[in-house]
Every structure is written in structure tokens, then in C-alpha cells.
Short mmCIF file of C-alpha atoms in Angstrom, two decimals:
data_model
loop_
_atom_site.label_atom_id
_atom_site.label_comp_id
_atom_site.label_asym_id
_atom_site.label_seq_id
_atom_site.Cartn_x
_atom_site.Cartn_y
_atom_site.Cartn_z
CA MET A 1 0.00 0.00 0.00
CA PHE A 2 1.30 3.49 -0.82
CA PRO A 3 2.39 5.45 2.29
CA PHE A 4 -0.13 8.24 1.59
CA VAL A 5 -2.97 5.75 1.22
CA GLU A 6 -1.83 3.83 4.29
CA THR A 7 -1.72 6.99 6.43
CA ASN A 8 -5.02 8.41 5.19
CA ILE A 9 -6.97 5.22 4.53
CA LEU A 10 -9.83 6.23 6.85
CA SER A 11 -10.29 9.68 5.29
CA LEU A 12 -10.05 8.17 1.79
CA THR A 13 -12.80 5.67 2.62
CA ILE A 14 -15.02 8.47 3.91
CA PHE A 15 -14.48 10.96 1.11
CA PHE A 16 -13.72 8.86 -1.98
CA PRO A 17 -17.42 8.95 -3.06
CA VAL A 18 -16.94 12.72 -3.47
CA VAL A 19 -14.84 11.89 -6.56
CA GLY A 20 -17.95 10.33 -8.07
CA VAL A 21 -20.05 13.35 -7.05
CA LEU A 22 -17.65 15.71 -8.84
CA LEU A 23 -17.54 13.52 -11.97
CA LEU A 24 -21.33 13.38 -12.07
CA LEU A 25 -21.60 17.15 -11.67
CA TRP A 26 -19.42 17.60 -14.78
CA LEU A 27 -21.16 14.86 -16.78
CA PRO A 28 -23.15 16.38 -19.68
CA ARG A 29 -26.87 15.60 -19.68
CA ARG A 30 -26.60 13.82 -23.06
CA HIS A 31 -24.25 11.26 -21.47
CA GLU A 32 -26.47 10.70 -18.44
CA ALA A 33 -26.54 6.93 -19.02
CA ALA A 34 -22.85 6.83 -18.03
CA SER A 35 -23.76 8.01 -14.53
CA ARG A 36 -24.54 4.40 -13.56
CA GLU A 37 -21.07 3.21 -14.55
CA ILE A 38 -19.39 6.14 -12.79
CA ALA A 39 -21.37 5.59 -9.59
CA PHE A 40 -20.68 1.86 -9.62
CA VAL A 41 -16.93 2.19 -10.26
CA VAL A 42 -16.52 4.85 -7.55
CA SER A 43 -18.66 3.03 -4.98
CA PHE A 44 -16.95 -0.28 -5.70
CA ALA A 45 -13.54 1.41 -5.31
CA THR A 46 -14.78 2.76 -1.96
CA PHE A 47 -15.69 -0.79 -0.96
CA ILE A 48 -12.17 -1.95 -1.85
CA LEU A 49 -10.80 0.92 0.25
CA SER A 50 -13.00 -0.19 3.16
CA LEU A 51 -11.49 -3.69 2.91
CA CYS A 52 -8.01 -2.12 2.98
CA LEU A 53 -9.17 -0.12 6.00
CA ALA A 54 -10.25 -3.35 7.71
CA ALA A 55 -6.86 -4.96 6.98
CA ARG A 56 -5.06 -1.89 8.30
CA TYR A 57 -7.26 -1.88 11.42
CA VAL A 58 -6.48 -5.53 12.15
CA ALA A 59 -2.77 -4.77 11.81
CA THR A 60 -2.79 -1.67 14.04
CA ALA A 61 -5.77 -2.00 16.39
CA PRO A 62 -4.76 -0.83 19.87
CA ALA A 63 -5.71 -2.72 23.00
CA GLU A 64 -8.07 0.13 23.91
CA GLY A 65 -9.38 3.32 22.38
CA PHE A 66 -9.58 4.10 18.68
CA ALA A 67 -7.34 3.08 15.80
CA LEU A 68 -6.22 5.19 12.83
CA ALA A 69 -7.14 8.30 14.79
CA MET A 70 -6.45 11.70 13.28
CA ALA A 71 -7.06 15.28 14.45
CA LEU A 72 -6.61 18.26 12.14
CA PRO A 73 -7.65 21.82 13.01
CA TRP A 74 -10.77 22.84 11.10
CA VAL A 75 -12.05 25.98 12.89
CA PRO A 76 -9.32 26.44 15.53
CA GLU A 77 -10.90 29.64 16.89
CA LEU A 78 -13.84 27.55 18.10
CA ASN A 79 -11.74 24.47 18.91
CA ILE A 80 -13.44 22.49 16.11
CA TYR A 81 -11.28 19.68 14.72
CA TYR A 82 -11.53 17.16 11.93
CA ARG A 83 -11.15 14.37 14.47
CA ILE A 84 -11.80 10.80 13.35
CA GLY A 85 -10.94 7.27 14.47
CA ILE A 86 -12.49 3.80 14.47
CA ASP A 87 -12.96 0.79 16.68
CA GLY A 88 -14.37 -2.61 15.72
CA VAL A 89 -17.99 -1.40 15.84
CA SER A 90 -17.54 1.64 13.61
CA LEU A 91 -15.34 -0.36 11.24
CA SER A 92 -18.01 -3.04 10.70
CA LEU A 93 -20.66 -0.40 9.97
CA ILE A 94 -18.37 1.44 7.52
CA VAL A 95 -17.63 -1.80 5.64
CA LEU A 96 -21.36 -2.62 5.56
CA THR A 97 -22.13 0.82 4.11
CA ALA A 98 -19.39 0.48 1.51
CA LEU A 99 -20.74 -2.94 0.52
CA LEU A 100 -24.38 -1.87 0.22
CA VAL A 101 -23.88 1.25 -1.92
CA PRO A 102 -22.50 -0.50 -5.07
CA LEU A 103 -25.22 -3.12 -4.65
CA CYS A 104 -27.77 -0.30 -4.53
CA VAL A 105 -26.31 1.16 -7.74
CA LEU A 106 -26.69 -2.21 -9.48
CA CYS A 107 -30.21 -2.54 -8.10
CA ALA A 108 -31.16 0.89 -9.44
CA TRP A 109 -29.62 0.16 -12.86
CA ARG A 110 -33.03 -0.32 -14.49
CA ASP A 111 -35.28 0.74 -11.64
CA ILE A 112 -34.36 4.43 -11.95
CA ARG A 113 -35.26 5.73 -15.42
CA SER A 114 -35.34 9.50 -14.93
CA ARG A 115 -32.76 11.94 -13.53
CA THR A 116 -30.35 9.05 -13.13
CA LYS A 117 -27.39 11.36 -12.70
CA GLU A 118 -28.95 13.16 -9.75
CA PHE A 119 -30.05 9.88 -8.17
CA MET A 120 -26.54 8.42 -8.30
CA LEU A 121 -25.03 11.67 -7.03
CA LEU A 122 -27.32 11.71 -3.99
CA LEU A 123 -26.61 8.04 -3.31
CA LEU A 124 -22.88 8.79 -3.12
CA LEU A 125 -23.50 11.80 -0.86
CA VAL A 126 -25.45 9.62 1.56
CA GLU A 127 -22.45 7.29 1.67
CA VAL A 128 -20.14 10.17 2.63
CA GLY A 129 -22.48 11.18 5.45
CA LEU A 130 -22.84 7.65 6.79
CA ASN A 131 -19.13 6.78 6.72
CA GLY A 132 -18.25 10.13 8.29
CA ALA A 133 -20.82 9.73 11.07
CA PHE A 134 -19.43 6.30 11.98
CA ALA A 135 -15.85 7.65 12.17
CA ALA A 136 -16.38 11.08 13.78
CA LEU A 137 -14.87 11.67 17.22
CA ASP A 138 -15.76 15.35 17.32
CA LEU A 139 -19.37 16.19 18.16
CA PHE A 140 -19.54 19.11 15.72
CA LEU A 141 -18.09 16.94 12.92
CA PHE A 142 -20.58 14.18 13.76
CA TYR A 143 -23.44 16.67 13.49
CA VAL A 144 -22.20 17.85 10.07
CA PHE A 145 -22.08 14.28 8.72
CA TRP A 146 -25.48 13.60 10.33
CA GLU A 147 -27.02 16.45 8.33
CA ILE A 148 -25.14 15.53 5.12
CA MET A 149 -26.90 12.17 4.97
CA LEU A 150 -30.32 13.55 5.90
CA ILE A 151 -30.97 15.89 2.96
CA PRO A 152 -29.96 13.49 0.12
CA MET A 153 -32.12 10.77 1.66
CA TYR A 154 -35.06 13.20 1.74
CA PHE A 155 -34.70 13.77 -2.01
CA LEU A 156 -34.19 10.05 -2.77
CA VAL A 157 -37.57 9.31 -1.17
CA GLY A 158 -39.36 12.49 -2.28
CA VAL A 159 -38.31 12.52 -5.97
CA TRP A 160 -37.94 8.84 -6.96
CA GLY A 161 -40.45 7.26 -4.56
CA GLY A 162 -43.98 5.92 -5.05
CA LYS A 163 -47.31 7.72 -5.30
CA GLN A 164 -47.27 9.01 -1.71
CA ARG A 165 -43.58 9.95 -1.84
CA VAL A 166 -43.95 13.65 -0.94
CA MET A 167 -45.93 12.89 2.22
CA ALA A 168 -43.48 10.15 3.22
CA ALA A 169 -40.43 12.35 2.57
CA MET A 170 -41.88 15.28 4.54
CA LYS A 171 -42.74 13.02 7.47
CA PHE A 172 -39.21 11.61 7.43
CA LEU A 173 -37.69 15.10 7.28
CA LEU A 174 -39.83 16.60 10.05
CA TYR A 175 -39.24 13.73 12.47
CA THR A 176 -35.49 13.70 11.96
CA LEU A 177 -35.11 17.50 11.91
CA VAL A 178 -36.85 17.98 15.24
CA GLY A 179 -34.56 15.39 16.80
CA SER A 180 -31.52 16.90 15.12
CA LEU A 181 -32.21 20.42 16.41
CA LEU A 182 -32.60 19.23 20.00
CA MET A 183 -29.31 17.32 19.68
CA LEU A 184 -27.60 20.45 18.34
CA VAL A 185 -28.73 22.44 21.39
CA ALA A 186 -27.39 19.70 23.65
CA ILE A 187 -24.07 19.67 21.78
CA LEU A 188 -23.69 23.43 22.20
CA TYR A 189 -24.45 23.17 25.94
CA LEU A 190 -21.83 20.44 26.29
CA TYR A 191 -19.34 22.61 24.40
CA VAL A 192 -19.83 25.45 26.87
CA VAL A 193 -19.78 23.45 30.11
CA GLY A 194 -17.11 21.05 28.85
CA GLY A 195 -14.37 23.68 28.49
CA LYS A 196 -15.21 24.79 24.93
CA THR A 197 -14.34 21.54 23.22
CA PHE A 198 -16.22 19.20 20.90
CA ASN A 199 -13.70 16.40 21.49
CA LEU A 200 -15.77 13.34 22.36
CA LEU A 201 -13.00 11.68 24.36
CA ASP A 202 -12.57 14.80 26.53
CA LEU A 203 -16.31 15.19 26.98
CA TYR A 204 -16.55 11.64 28.36
CA ASP A 205 -14.70 12.96 31.43
CA VAL A 206 -16.82 16.07 32.05
CA ALA A 207 -18.69 15.86 35.35
CA LEU A 208 -22.31 16.94 35.01
CA SER A 209 -25.05 17.16 37.59
CA ALA A 210 -27.70 14.46 37.52
CA GLN A 211 -30.35 16.94 36.35
CA ALA A 212 -28.15 18.26 33.51
CA GLN A 213 -27.41 14.71 32.42
CA LEU A 214 -31.10 13.88 32.26
CA TRP A 215 -31.93 16.86 30.04
CA LEU A 216 -28.94 16.35 27.74
CA PHE A 217 -29.55 12.62 27.50
CA ALA A 218 -33.20 13.32 26.61
CA ALA A 219 -32.13 15.60 23.74
CA PHE A 220 -29.62 13.11 22.33
CA ALA A 221 -31.92 10.14 22.92
CA LEU A 222 -34.83 11.74 21.07
CA ALA A 223 -32.67 12.36 17.99
CA PHE A 224 -31.37 8.80 17.99
CA ALA A 225 -34.71 7.19 18.95
CA VAL A 226 -36.31 8.69 15.84
CA LYS A 227 -33.54 7.26 13.69
CA VAL A 228 -33.61 3.74 15.26
CA PRO A 229 -36.76 3.94 15.16
CA LEU A 230 -37.80 3.24 18.73
CA PHE A 231 -41.47 2.97 19.69
CA PRO A 232 -43.37 5.41 19.69
CA PHE A 233 -41.13 7.41 17.29
CA HIS A 234 -41.34 4.82 14.50
CA THR A 235 -44.36 6.00 12.51
CA TRP A 236 -42.30 7.69 9.77
CA LEU A 237 -40.51 4.43 8.92
CA PRO A 238 -43.24 2.32 7.22
CA ASP A 239 -44.21 5.24 4.96
CA ALA A 240 -40.61 6.04 4.04
CA HIS A 241 -39.77 2.38 3.37
CA THR A 242 -42.92 1.80 1.35
CA GLU A 243 -42.59 4.87 -0.83
CA ALA A 244 -38.80 4.89 -1.27
CA PRO A 245 -37.24 3.34 -4.38
CA THR A 246 -35.62 -0.03 -3.75
CA ALA A 247 -32.11 1.41 -3.38
CA GLY A 248 -33.44 3.93 -0.84
CA SER A 249 -35.20 1.21 1.16
CA VAL A 250 -32.02 -0.86 1.22
CA LEU A 251 -29.92 2.04 2.47
CA LEU A 252 -32.57 3.01 5.04
CA ALA A 253 -32.82 -0.50 6.47
CA GLY A 254 -29.20 -1.44 5.92
CA VAL A 255 -27.32 1.41 7.52
CA PHE A 256 -29.40 4.58 7.94
CA LEU A 257 -31.30 3.20 10.94
CA LYS A 258 -28.00 2.02 12.44
CA VAL A 259 -26.90 5.63 12.92
CA GLY A 260 -29.56 5.78 15.63
CA THR A 261 -28.42 2.68 17.50
CA TYR A 262 -24.78 3.67 16.95
CA GLY A 263 -25.58 7.12 18.36
CA PHE A 264 -26.86 5.57 21.56
CA TYR A 265 -23.77 3.34 21.72
CA ARG A 266 -21.12 5.97 20.99
CA PHE A 267 -22.63 9.23 22.29
CA ALA A 268 -25.86 9.26 24.35
CA MET A 269 -25.09 6.43 26.76
CA PRO A 270 -21.34 6.90 27.49
CA LEU A 271 -21.68 10.69 27.88
CA PHE A 272 -24.48 10.56 30.46
CA PRO A 273 -24.11 7.41 32.63
CA ASP A 274 -26.25 8.67 35.53
CA ALA A 275 -29.10 9.48 33.16
CA VAL A 276 -28.80 6.01 31.60
CA ALA A 277 -29.18 4.43 35.04
CA ALA A 278 -32.31 6.49 35.65
CA ALA A 279 -33.81 5.93 32.19
CA GLN A 280 -32.90 2.24 31.86
CA PRO A 281 -36.35 0.85 32.85
CA LEU A 282 -38.13 3.18 30.41
CA PHE A 283 -35.91 2.23 27.47
CA LEU A 284 -36.13 -1.49 28.25
CA PHE A 285 -39.92 -1.16 28.27
CA LEU A 286 -39.97 0.75 24.96
CA ALA A 287 -37.60 -1.78 23.38
CA VAL A 288 -39.83 -4.69 24.36
CA VAL A 289 -42.97 -2.88 23.19
CA GLY A 290 -41.21 -2.29 19.86
CA ILE A 291 -40.24 -5.98 19.58
CA VAL A 292 -43.69 -7.38 20.30
CA GLY A 293 -45.75 -4.53 18.84
CA GLY A 294 -43.75 -4.41 15.60
CA ALA A 295 -44.14 -8.16 15.20
CA ILE A 296 -47.90 -8.12 15.79
CA VAL A 297 -48.44 -5.22 13.37
CA SER A 298 -46.29 -7.05 10.77
CA MET A 299 -48.71 -9.98 10.83
CA VAL A 300 -51.64 -7.94 9.55
CA GLN A 301 -49.83 -6.04 6.79
CA PRO A 302 -51.25 -6.62 3.30
CA ASP A 303 -48.18 -4.95 1.70
CA VAL A 304 -44.83 -6.79 1.52
CA LYS A 305 -42.68 -3.67 1.96
CA ARG A 306 -44.71 -2.46 4.94
CA LEU A 307 -44.40 -5.92 6.50
CA ILE A 308 -40.62 -5.83 6.15
CA ALA A 309 -40.58 -2.24 7.45
CA TYR A 310 -42.50 -3.13 10.62
CA SER A 311 -40.26 -6.17 11.08
CA SER A 312 -37.37 -3.68 11.29
CA VAL A 313 -39.08 -1.99 14.24
CA SER A 314 -39.23 -5.37 15.95
CA HIS A 315 -35.67 -6.45 15.12
CA LEU A 316 -34.12 -3.15 16.13
CA GLY A 317 -35.95 -3.45 19.45
CA PHE A 318 -33.56 -6.33 20.17
CA VAL A 319 -30.62 -3.97 19.60
CA MET A 320 -32.04 -1.48 22.08
CA LEU A 321 -32.82 -4.23 24.61
CA GLY A 322 -29.24 -5.47 24.37
CA LEU A 323 -27.72 -1.99 24.75
CA PHE A 324 -29.79 -1.07 27.83
CA ALA A 325 -29.42 -4.50 29.48
CA LEU A 326 -25.78 -3.46 30.08
CA THR A 327 -24.20 -6.92 30.24
CA PRO A 328 -21.22 -7.88 28.03
CA GLU A 329 -23.14 -10.60 26.15
CA ALA A 330 -26.20 -8.43 25.56
CA VAL A 331 -24.22 -5.43 24.35
CA GLN A 332 -22.09 -7.57 22.06
CA GLY A 333 -25.28 -9.16 20.73
CA ALA A 334 -26.72 -5.70 20.09
CA VAL A 335 -23.57 -4.65 18.26
CA ILE A 336 -23.50 -7.65 15.93
CA GLN A 337 -27.28 -7.38 15.47
CA MET A 338 -26.78 -3.88 14.01
CA LEU A 339 -24.68 -5.47 11.28
CA ASN A 340 -26.86 -8.55 10.82
CA HIS A 341 -30.10 -6.63 10.49
CA GLY A 342 -28.52 -4.49 7.77
CA ILE A 343 -27.57 -7.60 5.81
CA SER A 344 -30.80 -9.60 6.24
CA THR A 345 -33.36 -6.84 5.90
CA GLY A 346 -31.32 -5.14 3.19
CA ALA A 347 -31.41 -8.41 1.23
CA LEU A 348 -35.17 -8.74 1.71
CA PHE A 349 -35.73 -5.23 0.35
CA LEU A 350 -33.33 -5.90 -2.55
CA LEU A 351 -35.08 -9.13 -3.53
CA PHE A 352 -38.58 -7.76 -3.24
CA GLY A 353 -37.51 -4.69 -5.23
CA MET A 354 -36.48 -7.03 -8.05
CA LEU A 355 -39.83 -8.81 -7.85
CA TYR A 356 -41.68 -5.48 -7.83
CA GLU A 357 -39.78 -4.49 -10.98
CA ARG A 358 -41.47 -7.46 -12.69
CA THR A 359 -44.96 -7.26 -11.18
CA HIS A 360 -45.47 -3.59 -10.15
CA THR A 361 -47.50 -4.58 -7.11
CA ARG A 362 -46.65 -4.83 -3.43
CA ALA A 363 -49.93 -6.47 -2.37
CA ILE A 364 -49.42 -9.92 -0.87
CA ALA A 365 -52.86 -10.91 -2.15
CA SER A 366 -51.73 -10.41 -5.75
CA TYR A 367 -49.13 -13.17 -5.48
CA GLY A 368 -49.30 -16.93 -5.12
CA GLY A 369 -47.64 -19.97 -6.64
CA ILE A 370 -44.66 -18.22 -8.23
CA ALA A 371 -42.02 -20.56 -6.75
CA ARG A 372 -42.09 -23.00 -9.70
CA GLN A 373 -41.61 -20.16 -12.16
CA LEU A 374 -38.87 -18.48 -10.08
CA PRO A 375 -36.88 -21.23 -8.28
CA LEU A 376 -33.65 -19.25 -7.86
CA PHE A 377 -35.50 -16.17 -6.71
CA THR A 378 -37.57 -18.20 -4.25
CA THR A 379 -34.47 -19.89 -2.82
CA ALA A 380 -32.69 -16.59 -2.27
CA PHE A 381 -35.78 -14.99 -0.69
CA LEU A 382 -36.30 -18.00 1.59
CA ILE A 383 -32.67 -17.89 2.83
CA ALA A 384 -32.99 -14.16 3.55
CA THR A 385 -36.28 -14.80 5.36
CA LEU A 386 -34.79 -17.59 7.48
CA SER A 387 -31.89 -15.30 8.30
CA SER A 388 -34.25 -12.50 9.32
CA LEU A 389 -36.31 -14.72 11.64
CA GLY A 390 -33.15 -15.93 13.41
CA MET A 391 -32.60 -19.45 12.08
CA PRO A 392 -29.57 -21.14 13.74
CA GLY A 393 -26.65 -21.27 11.33
CA LEU A 394 -27.55 -17.87 9.84
CA ASN A 395 -26.38 -14.47 10.99
CA ASN A 396 -29.39 -13.04 12.86
CA PHE A 397 -29.48 -15.99 15.25
CA VAL A 398 -26.13 -14.98 16.75
CA GLY A 399 -27.19 -11.43 17.63
CA GLU A 400 -30.64 -12.27 18.99
CA PHE A 401 -29.33 -15.23 21.01
CA LEU A 402 -26.59 -13.12 22.64
CA VAL A 403 -29.07 -10.31 23.40
CA LEU A 404 -31.54 -12.70 25.04
CA LEU A 405 -28.79 -14.57 26.90
CA GLY A 406 -27.18 -11.41 28.25
CA SER A 407 -30.47 -9.65 29.05
CA PHE A 408 -31.87 -12.60 30.96
CA ARG A 409 -29.10 -12.26 33.54
CA THR A 410 -30.34 -8.88 34.73
CA GLN A 411 -33.77 -8.39 33.13
CA PRO A 412 -35.55 -11.77 33.07
CA VAL A 413 -39.11 -10.42 32.77
CA TYR A 414 -38.33 -8.11 29.84
CA THR A 415 -36.35 -10.92 28.19
CA ILE A 416 -39.14 -13.48 28.42
CA VAL A 417 -41.61 -11.04 26.85
CA ALA A 418 -39.08 -10.07 24.17
CA ALA A 419 -38.46 -13.73 23.28
CA THR A 420 -42.03 -13.98 22.01
CA GLY A 421 -40.94 -11.61 19.23
CA VAL A 422 -38.78 -14.42 17.82
CA ILE A 423 -41.85 -16.68 17.60
CA PHE A 424 -43.97 -13.94 16.06
CA ALA A 425 -41.20 -13.25 13.50
CA ALA A 426 -41.23 -16.88 12.38
CA VAL A 427 -45.03 -16.74 11.98
CA TYR A 428 -45.37 -13.51 9.98
CA LEU A 429 -42.30 -14.02 7.78
CA LEU A 430 -43.00 -17.66 6.86
CA TRP A 431 -46.71 -16.89 6.35
CA MET A 432 -45.70 -14.08 3.96
CA VAL A 433 -43.38 -16.44 2.03
CA GLU A 434 -46.11 -19.09 1.83
CA ARG A 435 -48.66 -16.63 0.44
CA VAL A 436 -46.29 -14.99 -2.05
CA PHE A 437 -44.29 -17.93 -3.40
CA PHE A 438 -46.20 -21.15 -2.76
CA GLY A 439 -49.69 -22.56 -3.13
CA SER A 440 -51.82 -21.67 -6.10
CA PRO A 441 -53.15 -18.32 -7.31
CA ARG A 442 -56.09 -17.36 -5.16
CA GLU A 443 -59.46 -15.86 -5.92
CA MET A 444 -58.91 -12.12 -6.08
CA ILE A 445 -61.01 -9.51 -4.34
CA GLY A 446 -60.11 -6.00 -5.43
CA GLU A 447 -56.55 -6.92 -6.45
CA THR A 448 -54.97 -7.90 -9.76
CA GLN A 449 -53.42 -11.36 -9.85
CA VAL A 450 -49.79 -11.45 -10.95
CA ALA A 451 -49.36 -13.29 -14.27
CA VAL A 452 -47.07 -16.10 -13.10
CA ALA A 453 -46.28 -17.49 -16.55
CA GLY A 454 -44.66 -14.23 -17.72
CA LEU A 455 -42.21 -13.88 -14.82
CA LYS A 456 -38.47 -14.39 -15.33
CA ASP A 457 -36.04 -15.74 -12.75
CA LEU A 458 -32.94 -13.98 -11.40
CA ASN A 459 -30.65 -12.68 -14.14
CA ALA A 460 -26.86 -12.36 -13.91
CA ARG A 461 -26.91 -8.73 -12.70
CA GLU A 462 -29.42 -9.53 -9.98
CA ALA A 463 -27.48 -12.63 -8.91
CA LEU A 464 -24.37 -10.46 -8.64
CA VAL A 465 -26.28 -8.25 -6.19
CA VAL A 466 -27.85 -11.00 -4.10
CA VAL A 467 -25.12 -13.65 -3.80
CA PRO A 468 -22.72 -11.54 -1.64
CA MET A 469 -25.54 -10.92 0.86
CA LEU A 470 -26.41 -14.62 1.06
CA VAL A 471 -22.75 -15.55 1.53
CA LEU A 472 -22.47 -13.03 4.38
CA MET A 473 -25.58 -14.47 6.08
CA VAL A 474 -24.08 -17.94 6.15
CA TRP A 475 -20.54 -16.82 6.94
CA LEU A 476 -21.51 -14.63 9.92
CA GLY A 477 -23.93 -17.33 11.11
CA VAL A 478 -21.27 -20.03 11.11
CA ALA A 479 -18.21 -17.95 12.06
CA PRO A 480 -19.45 -14.95 14.10
CA ARG A 481 -16.06 -14.59 15.80
CA VAL A 482 -14.91 -12.69 12.71
CA ILE A 483 -16.91 -9.77 14.14
CA LEU A 484 -17.08 -10.63 17.83
CA ASP A 485 -13.29 -10.77 18.27
CA HIS A 486 -12.96 -7.23 16.93
CA THR A 487 -15.84 -5.69 18.89
CA LYS A 488 -15.24 -7.11 22.38
CA THR A 489 -12.68 -4.41 23.29
CA SER A 490 -15.06 -1.69 22.19
CA VAL A 491 -17.90 -3.29 24.15
CA ALA A 492 -15.71 -3.46 27.28
CA ASP A 493 -14.84 0.25 26.90
CA PHE A 494 -18.53 1.08 26.41
CA LEU A 495 -19.57 -0.78 29.57
CA GLN A 496 -16.81 0.86 31.57
CA LEU A 497 -18.01 4.31 30.49
CA VAL A 498 -21.72 3.65 31.00
CA GLN A 499 -21.32 1.95 34.35
CA ARG A 500 -19.25 4.70 35.91
CA ARG A 501 -21.29 6.88 38.19
CA THR A 502 -20.86 10.36 39.50
CA PRO A 503 -19.74 9.85 43.10
CA VAL A 504 -22.41 10.84 45.54
CA VAL A 505 -20.99 13.36 47.99
CA VAL A 506 -22.46 13.00 51.44
CA GLU A 507 -22.28 16.30 53.25
CA PRO A 508 -21.64 16.00 57.00
CA ILE A 509 -24.69 17.06 58.95
CA ALA A 510 -24.00 19.62 61.59
CA VAL A 511 -25.48 18.36 64.81
CA ALA A 512 -25.97 20.79 67.63
CA PRO A 513 -24.55 19.60 70.94
CA ALA A 514 -27.14 18.21 73.21
CA VAL A 515 -27.87 20.53 76.03
CA SER A 516 -29.06 19.15 79.32
CA PRO A 517 -31.75 21.17 81.08
CA LEU A 518 -29.83 20.58 84.25
CA THR A 519 -26.73 22.30 82.89
CA GLU A 520 -28.81 25.23 81.61
CA ALA A 521 -30.35 25.79 84.99
CA PRO A 522 -28.68 28.55 86.97
#
């Protein structure tokens, strides 16, 4: 590796998609078709860089703290730095993002037929924001990357989405903006009371009163809870998923939602440990409500994309349960579940997007008996479904099992209720597969039956998109230590930060000397 690349591999991984953005800006409109090739080449090169980043991390990872850290003055008058660094958790999310974006470009190859150049440009901008947010160690820098990914995603949903795209995009924007503004206020307060610094590592050591911690934690938690999405802040998600183009749905489910869970892990919980102790019962309750409620609502969905969207609410509830259970197994399960959910649910959205391209309907009732016509497609969808419901031997099983195992040690009641979500997931996902792919075409009431005979199976381009996801599901299910070995140090650091408490100072009580009436008497 060249010395410059080796030294700046993290920054190159974050900002290399900007090369594609610049090329697309200069691309004449008459050559718009070339925007797909440009976006794919640049995003695939970014993926290669992320693999080099992973190799470099393995070679240099310190026993504690962050690897490949860098701090360059950006606005020195305000003590704002370009400060970045990664641990095993942020690395896995960066690699996942870099993997999904070229797959999204391939998926959108024929799906996006108008303003292709702008679509690809926004896709690459979202990648910059996501990678930057996962690497930022400066609160101001994190907020900048947070906003960079928000606006392009709004346009991806609002311009290239379905019939209700404007409503869905506005709902997404309003929810996330309100949370973002509250977080900005909290960041500015921390800057002032923390000695005028945005350095996350310094702010970990700032002593705050219990009341201040509660208010600041509330501001951060609201911003991240909307992104997760945690019950009851989840209502924007089904609309955004349903109306977004397939590539947008994949990015939303694959990594966009993970910024919320990552935000809790990296910022909200370690910065305010006393507030976490006070709010722990509330967040465990909301996580379990999300798990069970999301699963029950999934069962009654007549729309495949909405069903997968609500299943995300349920699956991400396991991540929140694991984080707030605060045991090593549960937190490590939550961390690997962030990655696994991105792979499994991202694959489900990818596969259904390909099916939708053929049928132009999302209604479950319109399908039936297409497995014989599409054997490869059915096999791939079934593997992704089994992965999503937590089948042993596939990736999701590892995360959910660790979360339940670790949570049961300290929160047995919440864990028992949450475990029912696994059963519900098997019911609604397998029932959906049975109705869509197997059986015979049913009598239709108000829906148009899909013409099974005219459907074509997976083509080479689609197989190129799907196969890497299926390989990852099996690989991480069989050999989860690939991830667990590189996240355990980060998890230990996280628990040490969250479980520290502000020492309670007991003031000595001044006790007046007892006075005997006899001594007072003259």
C-alpha cells in the first residue's frame, strides 16, 4: 500500500465517493446513461478501500481506544477539529455501508429511469455522510455528517419514490429534523460546560449534575430514537420504506437506521451514565414494546414492503434491549445485530424490489404460486427470510441469542416477553413467504393477480447483487467470531463508560450539641 494511502486510509474511505459526485456534476446531460457506470466504479472502489481499512485496522488495532485516529484543526478559533478514528464497531458499519452502496447502484440500474445522474449523485453523498458519522470523534463533525446524509435521503424518497412519496419524505424530514435540532442544542451546551471543546474523548470525562445529564440525554436520545426507530417514534418508517425506491429502502434499512443505535452506543449512553441508570427501565420497556408490537403489526400487513418495514421496528428493538441490558453478552449481541439486520433486511428489500420491478405490485394478495416459475428467486428470498427470523446457522441468530442470553441475567421479565418476538417473526415471515411464493393463485377480491407465466427468474446482474448478501448471512452465522473478536474491546470500553457513576458526595450534617436542662439551669 502506498504510504499516503496507508496513512489516510480512513479519510479516503469516507471521502472517496466525493470523486464520483464531482464527476457526475461535470457529466453532460446527453451522457447521463454513463452516470450508472461512474457511480458503480466509484462506490466499488470505496468498498475496496473499506477492505483495505479493515486490513489496516487488524494490523494496528490498539488494545483500547480508537485506531487510525487523526485530528486536524478545522475551525481552531472555536476548537473544532476534523477528528476521526475507528474501533471494531464503527469499522463493521463502515464496511457494511461500503458494501451496500455499489449493490444499490446495481439494483437501481433499471429501476431508476429519470434523472439518473442526480439519483446516483445523492446516493454517493449519503455514503459520505454515513461513513463520516461512523468515524467522527468530534461532536460538531458528527453533526455535520449527520445532516449531510439527511438531505440526500429526503430527495431520494421524495423525488424517486412511489405515489405518496412527498408525504413520506416530509414526514421523514420533520421527524429527523426535530430530533436533530434538540441534539444540536445539547451539543452546544456540552461545548460550553465542557471547556469549549467538541472532542468526544474529553467530553466523556466532564462531570455533570444528575439533572443536567437527564436533560442532555433526553435531547440526544430523542434524535437517535427517531432514527432507530424506537417505539413510539417509529411511525415515519413504514411510509418512508414503502414509498422509497428499492435502493433507498435498502440504504434506510441497511445502515441509515443504524446511525440511531450507533448514536446511543457511541454518544448518548457513554456521555451521560447517571441518566442512563435512571432511564434504563423506560428504554427497556420501549424496546420490548417495539419488539412485540412491531411483530404483531407485521402480521396484519397486506403490503410486503410495509411488512418488512414493521419487522425492522421489531428487530431493532432487540438492539435497544441489548444496549440497555448493560451486560457484556447483551451489548455484544446488540452490536452484531446492528450489522446482521442491515444484511438480512437489506437483502429482503433488494429481492422484493427485483420482484416489484417485474410485477409492479406490493400487495401480498396479488401473489401466489410463483415458486415453480422463479426457483432461484424463491431460494434466495427464503434464505434471507430464514436469516431474518433468526434461524440457527444464519447471521441473525447470533445477535438475537446473545441479546436474550445477556439480558436474561439482569432483566428476566423483559427478556421473556421479548423472546415472544422471535416466535412472532417466524409466523409472519413464513406466512408471507407461503402466500407470495407457494400454493396456487387465489381468488382475487379488489386486487390484480400477478401473471405467473410471464415472470423471469434472477438474471446475472441480480445474482451479482444477491449472492454476496447470502454468503455473508451464512458466513456470519457459522463464524461470528470474525466480528465478535474485533468488537469485544469496544464493548468493554462502552460498559466501563456507561457503568461509571458520579460519586455521591455525602455532606456531613452539623449536629448541635445536646444541652441538658440541668446544665442550663442557673
